[in-house]
Amino acid sequence: MKITVIGGSGLIGSKVVSRLREKGHAVVAASPSAGVNTVTGEGLEQALAGARIVIDLANSPSFDEQVAIDFFEKSGRNLLKAEATAGTAHHVALSVVGSERLVAMGYFRAKLVQEGLIRASGIPYTIVRATQFFEFMGGIAQSGTVGQSAHLSPVLFQPIAADDVADAVVKVALDAPANRTIEIAGPDRAPIDELVGRFLKATKDPRTVIADAKAGYFGIAVDDRSLTPGENPRLGATRFEDWLKRAAAQQ
């Protein structure tokens, strides 16, 4: 069947496109570089024509609140309108675990706007909320870096490998619409400072990690519930230690 992947050239999108094509589906990898722009509407009609499933993996170009809200609102409205015209049978979107607990950051308020548009659209849907990706460890370290030290919160989080996110998105997309939100996470739960510290050590980064309860997460206050999933999330197969060995080997 025809499946359109919005953001099909990104970290998760490229993996999803590859997996779906391996299963024999006709996949459109839609992105601005391919002439499809959800914000302006350019190329949407052609990209969605005949698509039974649309997977939205596009992300805001900035964490700035107004930029993010403008992106998710314009993109969401244009995409969902085009899907209604095309008769799309299943809309799948990737969001973030804990968005409603992280509203002190404008980006997460923008994600809630996106989710609200999906629920109100009348199109059968599944929202997949993921925890932070293993691949973002470097960015998390950088967010707390002062000189040669990374000041990071000791609160719990449960990150997941990008490969496991792609696997989960593909499975959800090919299942019947759940018309609800599901959560996915990695199998290991540990403090942020501990996992990022292990990442820096494995990749021979000279920075020292300092556990700092005031550090927050990208500038907002967090606790052990902020970044962790609720009951019975779907767990990825990749252990952090196994991913870390591969990441270190690529240095």
mmCIF file with all atom_site columns, N, CA, C and O in Angstrom, residues 65-109:
data_model
loop_
_atom_site.group_PDB
_atom_site.id
_atom_site.type_symbol
_atom_site.label_atom_id
_atom_site.label_alt_id
_atom_site.label_comp_id
_atom_site.label_asym_id
_atom_site.label_entity_id
_atom_site.label_seq_id
_atom_site.pdbx_PDB_ins_code
_atom_site.Cartn_x
_atom_site.Cartn_y
_atom_site.Cartn_z
_atom_site.occupancy
_atom_site.B_iso_or_equiv
_atom_site.pdbx_formal_charge
_atom_site.auth_seq_id
_atom_site.auth_comp_id
_atom_site.auth_asym_id
_atom_site.auth_atom_id
_atom_site.pdbx_PDB_model_num
ATOM 1   N N  . GLU A 1 65  ? 9.703   28.941 21.374 1.00 0.00 ? 65  GLU A N  1
ATOM 2   C CA . GLU A 1 65  ? 8.270   28.672 21.503 1.00 0.00 ? 65  GLU A CA 1
ATOM 3   C C  . GLU A 1 65  ? 7.459   29.120 20.290 1.00 0.00 ? 65  GLU A C  1
ATOM 4   O O  . GLU A 1 65  ? 6.682   28.342 19.736 1.00 0.00 ? 65  GLU A O  1
ATOM 5   N N  . GLN A 1 66  ? 7.618   30.374 19.874 1.00 0.00 ? 66  GLN A N  1
ATOM 6   C CA . GLN A 1 66  ? 6.782   30.871 18.793 1.00 0.00 ? 66  GLN A CA 1
ATOM 7   C C  . GLN A 1 66  ? 7.094   30.181 17.481 1.00 0.00 ? 66  GLN A C  1
ATOM 8   O O  . GLN A 1 66  ? 6.182   29.872 16.702 1.00 0.00 ? 66  GLN A O  1
ATOM 9   N N  . VAL A 1 67  ? 8.372   29.928 17.230 1.00 0.00 ? 67  VAL A N  1
ATOM 10  C CA . VAL A 1 67  ? 8.756   29.207 16.010 1.00 0.00 ? 67  VAL A CA 1
ATOM 11  C C  . VAL A 1 67  ? 8.134   27.817 16.008 1.00 0.00 ? 67  VAL A C  1
ATOM 12  O O  . VAL A 1 67  ? 7.571   27.360 15.008 1.00 0.00 ? 67  VAL A O  1
ATOM 13  N N  . ALA A 1 68  ? 8.232   27.125 17.167 1.00 0.00 ? 68  ALA A N  1
ATOM 14  C CA . ALA A 1 68  ? 7.711   25.759 17.261 1.00 0.00 ? 68  ALA A CA 1
ATOM 15  C C  . ALA A 1 68  ? 6.191   25.728 17.133 1.00 0.00 ? 68  ALA A C  1
ATOM 16  O O  . ALA A 1 68  ? 5.626   24.874 16.431 1.00 0.00 ? 68  ALA A O  1
ATOM 17  N N  . ILE A 1 69  ? 5.506   26.644 17.804 1.00 0.00 ? 69  ILE A N  1
ATOM 18  C CA . ILE A 1 69  ? 4.039   26.678 17.716 1.00 0.00 ? 69  ILE A CA 1
ATOM 19  C C  . ILE A 1 69  ? 3.600   26.981 16.288 1.00 0.00 ? 69  ILE A C  1
ATOM 20  O O  . ILE A 1 69  ? 2.693   26.330 15.753 1.00 0.00 ? 69  ILE A O  1
ATOM 21  N N  . ASP A 1 70  ? 4.242   27.966 15.663 1.00 0.00 ? 70  ASP A N  1
ATOM 22  C CA . ASP A 1 70  ? 3.902   28.293 14.276 1.00 0.00 ? 70  ASP A CA 1
ATOM 23  C C  . ASP A 1 70  ? 4.098   27.084 13.369 1.00 0.00 ? 70  ASP A C  1
ATOM 24  O O  . ASP A 1 70  ? 3.263   26.790 12.507 1.00 0.00 ? 70  ASP A O  1
ATOM 25  N N  . PHE A 1 71  ? 5.223   26.380 13.588 1.00 0.00 ? 71  PHE A N  1
ATOM 26  C CA . PHE A 1 71  ? 5.516   25.214 12.744 1.00 0.00 ? 71  PHE A CA 1
ATOM 27  C C  . PHE A 1 71  ? 4.459   24.129 12.924 1.00 0.00 ? 71  PHE A C  1
ATOM 28  O O  . PHE A 1 71  ? 3.853   23.662 11.951 1.00 0.00 ? 71  PHE A O  1
ATOM 29  N N  . PHE A 1 72  ? 4.235   23.695 14.166 1.00 0.00 ? 72  PHE A N  1
ATOM 30  C CA . PHE A 1 72  ? 3.341   22.563 14.391 1.00 0.00 ? 72  PHE A CA 1
ATOM 31  C C  . PHE A 1 72  ? 1.891   22.914 14.064 1.00 0.00 ? 72  PHE A C  1
ATOM 32  O O  . PHE A 1 72  ? 1.132   22.048 13.616 1.00 0.00 ? 72  PHE A O  1
ATOM 33  N N  . GLU A 1 73  ? 1.505   24.158 14.272 1.00 0.00 ? 73  GLU A N  1
ATOM 34  C CA . GLU A 1 73  ? 0.127   24.543 13.974 1.00 0.00 ? 73  GLU A CA 1
ATOM 35  C C  . GLU A 1 73  ? -0.103  24.613 12.461 1.00 0.00 ? 73  GLU A C  1
ATOM 36  O O  . GLU A 1 73  ? -1.060  24.035 11.941 1.00 0.00 ? 73  GLU A O  1
ATOM 37  N N  . LYS A 1 74  ? 0.769   25.313 11.746 1.00 0.00 ? 74  LYS A N  1
ATOM 38  C CA . LYS A 1 74  ? 0.604   25.430 10.298 1.00 0.00 ? 74  LYS A CA 1
ATOM 39  C C  . LYS A 1 74  ? 0.788   24.083 9.615  1.00 0.00 ? 74  LYS A C  1
ATOM 40  O O  . LYS A 1 74  ? -0.001  23.697 8.749  1.00 0.00 ? 74  LYS A O  1
ATOM 41  N N  . SER A 1 75  ? 1.828   23.375 10.014 1.00 0.00 ? 75  SER A N  1
ATOM 42  C CA . SER A 1 75  ? 2.094   22.066 9.420  1.00 0.00 ? 75  SER A CA 1
ATOM 43  C C  . SER A 1 75  ? 0.953   21.101 9.695  1.00 0.00 ? 75  SER A C  1
ATOM 44  O O  . SER A 1 75  ? 0.469   20.397 8.792  1.00 0.00 ? 75  SER A O  1
ATOM 45  N N  . GLY A 1 76  ? 0.493   21.083 10.947 1.00 0.00 ? 76  GLY A N  1
ATOM 46  C CA . GLY A 1 76  ? -0.575  20.162 11.315 1.00 0.00 ? 76  GLY A CA 1
ATOM 47  C C  . GLY A 1 76  ? -1.871  20.440 10.578 1.00 0.00 ? 76  GLY A C  1
ATOM 48  O O  . GLY A 1 76  ? -2.527  19.522 10.073 1.00 0.00 ? 76  GLY A O  1
ATOM 49  N N  . ARG A 1 77  ? -2.253  21.701 10.516 1.00 0.00 ? 77  ARG A N  1
ATOM 50  C CA . ARG A 1 77  ? -3.504  22.047 9.844  1.00 0.00 ? 77  ARG A CA 1
ATOM 51  C C  . ARG A 1 77  ? -3.443  21.706 8.352  1.00 0.00 ? 77  ARG A C  1
ATOM 52  O O  . ARG A 1 77  ? -4.389  21.130 7.792  1.00 0.00 ? 77  ARG A O  1
ATOM 53  N N  . ASN A 1 78  ? -2.339  22.059 7.709  1.00 0.00 ? 78  ASN A N  1
ATOM 54  C CA . ASN A 1 78  ? -2.199  21.768 6.276  1.00 0.00 ? 78  ASN A CA 1
ATOM 55  C C  . ASN A 1 78  ? -2.189  20.268 6.008  1.00 0.00 ? 78  ASN A C  1
ATOM 56  O O  . ASN A 1 78  ? -2.844  19.774 5.070  1.00 0.00 ? 78  ASN A O  1
ATOM 57  N N  . LEU A 1 79  ? -1.458  19.539 6.832  1.00 0.00 ? 79  LEU A N  1
ATOM 58  C CA . LEU A 1 79  ? -1.338  18.101 6.626  1.00 0.00 ? 79  LEU A CA 1
ATOM 59  C C  . LEU A 1 79  ? -2.668  17.395 6.853  1.00 0.00 ? 79  LEU A C  1
ATOM 60  O O  . LEU A 1 79  ? -3.100  16.570 6.031  1.00 0.00 ? 79  LEU A O  1
ATOM 61  N N  . LEU A 1 80  ? -3.331  17.708 7.935  1.00 0.00 ? 80  LEU A N  1
ATOM 62  C CA . LEU A 1 80  ? -4.590  17.041 8.249  1.00 0.00 ? 80  LEU A CA 1
ATOM 63  C C  . LEU A 1 80  ? -5.687  17.394 7.244  1.00 0.00 ? 80  LEU A C  1
ATOM 64  O O  . LEU A 1 80  ? -6.510  16.544 6.889  1.00 0.00 ? 80  LEU A O  1
ATOM 65  N N  . LYS A 1 81  ? -5.687  18.629 6.759  1.00 0.00 ? 81  LYS A N  1
ATOM 66  C CA . LYS A 1 81  ? -6.647  19.017 5.717  1.00 0.00 ? 81  LYS A CA 1
ATOM 67  C C  . LYS A 1 81  ? -6.405  18.216 4.445  1.00 0.00 ? 81  LYS A C  1
ATOM 68  O O  . LYS A 1 81  ? -7.350  17.714 3.814  1.00 0.00 ? 81  LYS A O  1
ATOM 69  N N  . ALA A 1 82  ? -5.125  18.076 4.069  1.00 0.00 ? 82  ALA A N  1
ATOM 70  C CA . ALA A 1 82  ? -4.786  17.305 2.863  1.00 0.00 ? 82  ALA A CA 1
ATOM 71  C C  . ALA A 1 82  ? -5.135  15.832 3.040  1.00 0.00 ? 82  ALA A C  1
ATOM 72  O O  . ALA A 1 82  ? -5.572  15.167 2.097  1.00 0.00 ? 82  ALA A O  1
ATOM 73  N N  . GLU A 1 83  ? -4.966  15.311 4.253  1.00 0.00 ? 83  GLU A N  1
ATOM 74  C CA . GLU A 1 83  ? -5.311  13.916 4.523  1.00 0.00 ? 83  GLU A CA 1
ATOM 75  C C  . GLU A 1 83  ? -6.820  13.692 4.420  1.00 0.00 ? 83  GLU A C  1
ATOM 76  O O  . GLU A 1 83  ? -7.268  12.657 3.911  1.00 0.00 ? 83  GLU A O  1
ATOM 77  N N  . ALA A 1 84  ? -7.593  14.639 4.919  1.00 0.00 ? 84  ALA A N  1
ATOM 78  C CA . ALA A 1 84  ? -9.055  14.517 4.827  1.00 0.00 ? 84  ALA A CA 1
ATOM 79  C C  . ALA A 1 84  ? -9.493  14.465 3.372  1.00 0.00 ? 84  ALA A C  1
ATOM 80  O O  . ALA A 1 84  ? -10.373 13.677 2.996  1.00 0.00 ? 84  ALA A O  1
ATOM 81  N N  . THR A 1 85  ? -8.859  15.276 2.537  1.00 0.00 ? 85  THR A N  1
ATOM 82  C CA . THR A 1 85  ? -9.179  15.285 1.108  1.00 0.00 ? 85  THR A CA 1
ATOM 83  C C  . THR A 1 85  ? -8.761  13.972 0.445  1.00 0.00 ? 85  THR A C  1
ATOM 84  O O  . THR A 1 85  ? -9.467  13.440 -0.409 1.00 0.00 ? 85  THR A O  1
ATOM 85  N N  . ALA A 1 86  ? -7.613  13.459 0.859  1.00 0.00 ? 86  ALA A N  1
ATOM 86  C CA . ALA A 1 86  ? -7.067  12.241 0.259  1.00 0.00 ? 86  ALA A CA 1
ATOM 87  C C  . ALA A 1 86  ? -7.741  10.973 0.779  1.00 0.00 ? 86  ALA A C  1
ATOM 88  O O  . ALA A 1 86  ? -7.570  9.888  0.204  1.00 0.00 ? 86  ALA A O  1
ATOM 89  N N  . GLY A 1 87  ? -8.485  11.072 1.873  1.00 0.00 ? 87  GLY A N  1
ATOM 90  C CA . GLY A 1 87  ? -9.124  9.891  2.451  1.00 0.00 ? 87  GLY A CA 1
ATOM 91  C C  . GLY A 1 87  ? -8.172  9.006  3.215  1.00 0.00 ? 87  GLY A C  1
ATOM 92  O O  . GLY A 1 87  ? -8.340  7.779  3.260  1.00 0.00 ? 87  GLY A O  1
ATOM 93  N N  . THR A 1 88  ? -7.175  9.600  3.832  1.00 0.00 ? 88  THR A N  1
ATOM 94  C CA . THR A 1 88  ? -6.196  8.835  4.617  1.00 0.00 ? 88  THR A CA 1
ATOM 95  C C  . THR A 1 88  ? -6.884  8.060  5.735  1.00 0.00 ? 88  THR A C  1
ATOM 96  O O  . THR A 1 88  ? -7.757  8.586  6.435  1.00 0.00 ? 88  THR A O  1
ATOM 97  N N  . ALA A 1 89  ? -6.473  6.810  5.915  1.00 0.00 ? 89  ALA A N  1
ATOM 98  C CA . ALA A 1 89  ? -7.141  5.930  6.876  1.00 0.00 ? 89  ALA A CA 1
ATOM 99  C C  . ALA A 1 89  ? -6.447  5.871  8.228  1.00 0.00 ? 89  ALA A C  1
ATOM 100 O O  . ALA A 1 89  ? -7.029  5.382  9.201  1.00 0.00 ? 89  ALA A O  1
ATOM 101 N N  . HIS A 1 90  ? -5.206  6.351  8.311  1.00 0.00 ? 90  HIS A N  1
ATOM 102 C CA . HIS A 1 90  ? -4.468  6.271  9.580  1.00 0.00 ? 90  HIS A CA 1
ATOM 103 C C  . HIS A 1 90  ? -3.395  7.347  9.600  1.00 0.00 ? 90  HIS A C  1
ATOM 104 O O  . HIS A 1 90  ? -2.505  7.371  8.752  1.00 0.00 ? 90  HIS A O  1
ATOM 105 N N  . HIS A 1 91  ? -3.497  8.231  10.570 1.00 0.00 ? 91  HIS A N  1
ATOM 106 C CA . HIS A 1 91  ? -2.484  9.267  10.782 1.00 0.00 ? 91  HIS A CA 1
ATOM 107 C C  . HIS A 1 91  ? -1.656  8.866  11.989 1.00 0.00 ? 91  HIS A C  1
ATOM 108 O O  . HIS A 1 91  ? -2.193  8.655  13.087 1.00 0.00 ? 91  HIS A O  1
ATOM 109 N N  . VAL A 1 92  ? -0.347  8.778  11.812 1.00 0.00 ? 92  VAL A N  1
ATOM 110 C CA . VAL A 1 92  ? 0.574   8.427  12.898 1.00 0.00 ? 92  VAL A CA 1
ATOM 111 C C  . VAL A 1 92  ? 1.506   9.604  13.129 1.00 0.00 ? 92  VAL A C  1
ATOM 112 O O  . VAL A 1 92  ? 2.068   10.152 12.179 1.00 0.00 ? 92  VAL A O  1
ATOM 113 N N  . ALA A 1 93  ? 1.663   10.016 14.373 1.00 0.00 ? 93  ALA A N  1
ATOM 114 C CA . ALA A 1 93  ? 2.557   11.134 14.687 1.00 0.00 ? 93  ALA A CA 1
ATOM 115 C C  . ALA A 1 93  ? 3.482   10.754 15.831 1.00 0.00 ? 93  ALA A C  1
ATOM 116 O O  . ALA A 1 93  ? 3.091   10.037 16.758 1.00 0.00 ? 93  ALA A O  1
ATOM 117 N N  . LEU A 1 94  ? 4.708   11.243 15.761 1.00 0.00 ? 94  LEU A N  1
ATOM 118 C CA . LEU A 1 94  ? 5.691   11.009 16.819 1.00 0.00 ? 94  LEU A CA 1
ATOM 119 C C  . LEU A 1 94  ? 5.733   12.220 17.728 1.00 0.00 ? 94  LEU A C  1
ATOM 120 O O  . LEU A 1 94  ? 5.914   13.353 17.275 1.00 0.00 ? 94  LEU A O  1
ATOM 121 N N  . SER A 1 95  ? 5.558   11.994 19.031 1.00 0.00 ? 95  SER A N  1
ATOM 122 C CA . SER A 1 95  ? 5.597   13.069 20.010 1.00 0.00 ? 95  SER A CA 1
ATOM 123 C C  . SER A 1 95  ? 6.557   12.682 21.132 1.00 0.00 ? 95  SER A C  1
ATOM 124 O O  . SER A 1 95  ? 7.384   11.787 20.961 1.00 0.00 ? 95  SER A O  1
ATOM 125 N N  . VAL A 1 96  ? 6.436   13.355 22.272 1.00 0.00 ? 96  VAL A N  1
ATOM 126 C CA . VAL A 1 96  ? 7.431   13.209 23.342 1.00 0.00 ? 96  VAL A CA 1
ATOM 127 C C  . VAL A 1 96  ? 6.770   12.812 24.657 1.00 0.00 ? 96  VAL A C  1
ATOM 128 O O  . VAL A 1 96  ? 5.798   13.454 25.086 1.00 0.00 ? 96  VAL A O  1
ATOM 129 N N  . VAL A 1 97  ? 7.291   11.784 25.303 1.00 0.00 ? 97  VAL A N  1
ATOM 130 C CA . VAL A 1 97  ? 6.815   11.390 26.622 1.00 0.00 ? 97  VAL A CA 1
ATOM 131 C C  . VAL A 1 97  ? 6.955   12.573 27.587 1.00 0.00 ? 97  VAL A C  1
ATOM 132 O O  . VAL A 1 97  ? 7.990   13.241 27.627 1.00 0.00 ? 97  VAL A O  1
ATOM 133 N N  . GLY A 1 98  ? 5.909   12.818 28.333 1.00 0.00 ? 98  GLY A N  1
ATOM 134 C CA . GLY A 1 98  ? 5.956   13.855 29.362 1.00 0.00 ? 98  GLY A CA 1
ATOM 135 C C  . GLY A 1 98  ? 5.705   15.259 28.881 1.00 0.00 ? 98  GLY A C  1
ATOM 136 O O  . GLY A 1 98  ? 5.905   16.218 29.646 1.00 0.00 ? 98  GLY A O  1
ATOM 137 N N  . SER A 1 99  ? 5.242   15.433 27.640 1.00 0.00 ? 99  SER A N  1
ATOM 138 C CA . SER A 1 99  ? 5.049   16.790 27.115 1.00 0.00 ? 99  SER A CA 1
ATOM 139 C C  . SER A 1 99  ? 4.175   17.649 28.026 1.00 0.00 ? 99  SER A C  1
ATOM 140 O O  . SER A 1 99  ? 4.451   18.837 28.229 1.00 0.00 ? 99  SER A O  1
ATOM 141 N N  . GLU A 1 100 ? 3.126   17.055 28.607 1.00 0.00 ? 100 GLU A N  1
ATOM 142 C CA . GLU A 1 100 ? 2.228   17.831 29.464 1.00 0.00 ? 100 GLU A CA 1
ATOM 143 C C  . GLU A 1 100 ? 2.877   18.181 30.803 1.00 0.00 ? 100 GLU A C  1
ATOM 144 O O  . GLU A 1 100 ? 2.396   19.053 31.531 1.00 0.00 ? 100 GLU A O  1
ATOM 145 N N  . ARG A 1 101 ? 4.002   17.510 31.136 1.00 0.00 ? 101 ARG A N  1
ATOM 146 C CA . ARG A 1 101 ? 4.723   17.810 32.376 1.00 0.00 ? 101 ARG A CA 1
ATOM 147 C C  . ARG A 1 101 ? 5.906   18.746 32.125 1.00 0.00 ? 101 ARG A C  1
ATOM 148 O O  . ARG A 1 101 ? 6.614   19.105 33.068 1.00 0.00 ? 101 ARG A O  1
ATOM 149 N N  . LEU A 1 102 ? 6.130   19.098 30.870 1.00 0.00 ? 102 LEU A N  1
ATOM 150 C CA . LEU A 1 102 ? 7.291   19.909 30.509 1.00 0.00 ? 102 LEU A CA 1
ATOM 151 C C  . LEU A 1 102 ? 6.882   21.239 29.879 1.00 0.00 ? 102 LEU A C  1
ATOM 152 O O  . LEU A 1 102 ? 7.642   21.840 29.121 1.00 0.00 ? 102 LEU A O  1
ATOM 153 N N  . VAL A 1 103 ? 5.686   21.697 30.206 1.00 0.00 ? 103 VAL A N  1
ATOM 154 C CA . VAL A 1 103 ? 5.139   22.877 29.528 1.00 0.00 ? 103 VAL A CA 1
ATOM 155 C C  . VAL A 1 103 ? 5.846   24.178 29.895 1.00 0.00 ? 103 VAL A C  1
ATOM 156 O O  . VAL A 1 103 ? 5.547   25.233 29.322 1.00 0.00 ? 103 VAL A O  1
ATOM 157 N N  . ALA A 1 104 ? 6.790   24.119 30.826 1.00 0.00 ? 104 ALA A N  1
ATOM 158 C CA . ALA A 1 104 ? 7.591   25.314 31.103 1.00 0.00 ? 104 ALA A CA 1
ATOM 159 C C  . ALA A 1 104 ? 8.461   25.663 29.896 1.00 0.00 ? 104 ALA A C  1
ATOM 160 O O  . ALA A 1 104 ? 8.930   26.790 29.773 1.00 0.00 ? 104 ALA A O  1
ATOM 161 N N  . MET A 1 105 ? 8.675   24.696 28.994 1.00 0.00 ? 105 MET A N  1
ATOM 162 C CA . MET A 1 105 ? 9.422   24.948 27.757 1.00 0.00 ? 105 MET A CA 1
ATOM 163 C C  . MET A 1 105 ? 8.418   25.062 26.611 1.00 0.00 ? 105 MET A C  1
ATOM 164 O O  . MET A 1 105 ? 7.579   24.189 26.419 1.00 0.00 ? 105 MET A O  1
ATOM 165 N N  . GLY A 1 106 ? 8.536   26.148 25.861 1.00 0.00 ? 106 GLY A N  1
ATOM 166 C CA . GLY A 1 106 ? 7.588   26.410 24.791 1.00 0.00 ? 106 GLY A CA 1
ATOM 167 C C  . GLY A 1 106 ? 7.495   25.307 23.762 1.00 0.00 ? 106 GLY A C  1
ATOM 168 O O  . GLY A 1 106 ? 6.413   25.064 23.199 1.00 0.00 ? 106 GLY A O  1
ATOM 169 N N  . TYR A 1 107 ? 8.590   24.593 23.501 1.00 0.00 ? 107 TYR A N  1
ATOM 170 C CA . TYR A 1 107 ? 8.577   23.522 22.504 1.00 0.00 ? 107 TYR A CA 1
ATOM 171 C C  . TYR A 1 107 ? 7.536   22.464 22.867 1.00 0.00 ? 107 TYR A C  1
ATOM 172 O O  . TYR A 1 107 ? 6.814   21.965 21.997 1.00 0.00 ? 107 TYR A O  1
ATOM 173 N N  . PHE A 1 108 ? 7.459   22.135 24.149 1.00 0.00 ? 108 PHE A N  1
ATOM 174 C CA . PHE A 1 108 ? 6.521   21.087 24.556 1.00 0.00 ? 108 PHE A CA 1
ATOM 175 C C  . PHE A 1 108 ? 5.073   21.592 24.528 1.00 0.00 ? 108 PHE A C  1
ATOM 176 O O  . PHE A 1 108 ? 4.150   20.813 24.259 1.00 0.00 ? 108 PHE A O  1
ATOM 177 N N  . ARG A 1 109 ? 4.870   22.864 24.767 1.00 0.00 ? 109 ARG A N  1
ATOM 178 C CA . ARG A 1 109 ? 3.525   23.423 24.573 1.00 0.00 ? 109 ARG A CA 1
ATOM 179 C C  . ARG A 1 109 ? 3.135   23.312 23.099 1.00 0.00 ? 109 ARG A C  1
ATOM 180 O O  . ARG A 1 109 ? 1.970   23.049 22.769 1.00 0.00 ? 109 ARG A O  1
#
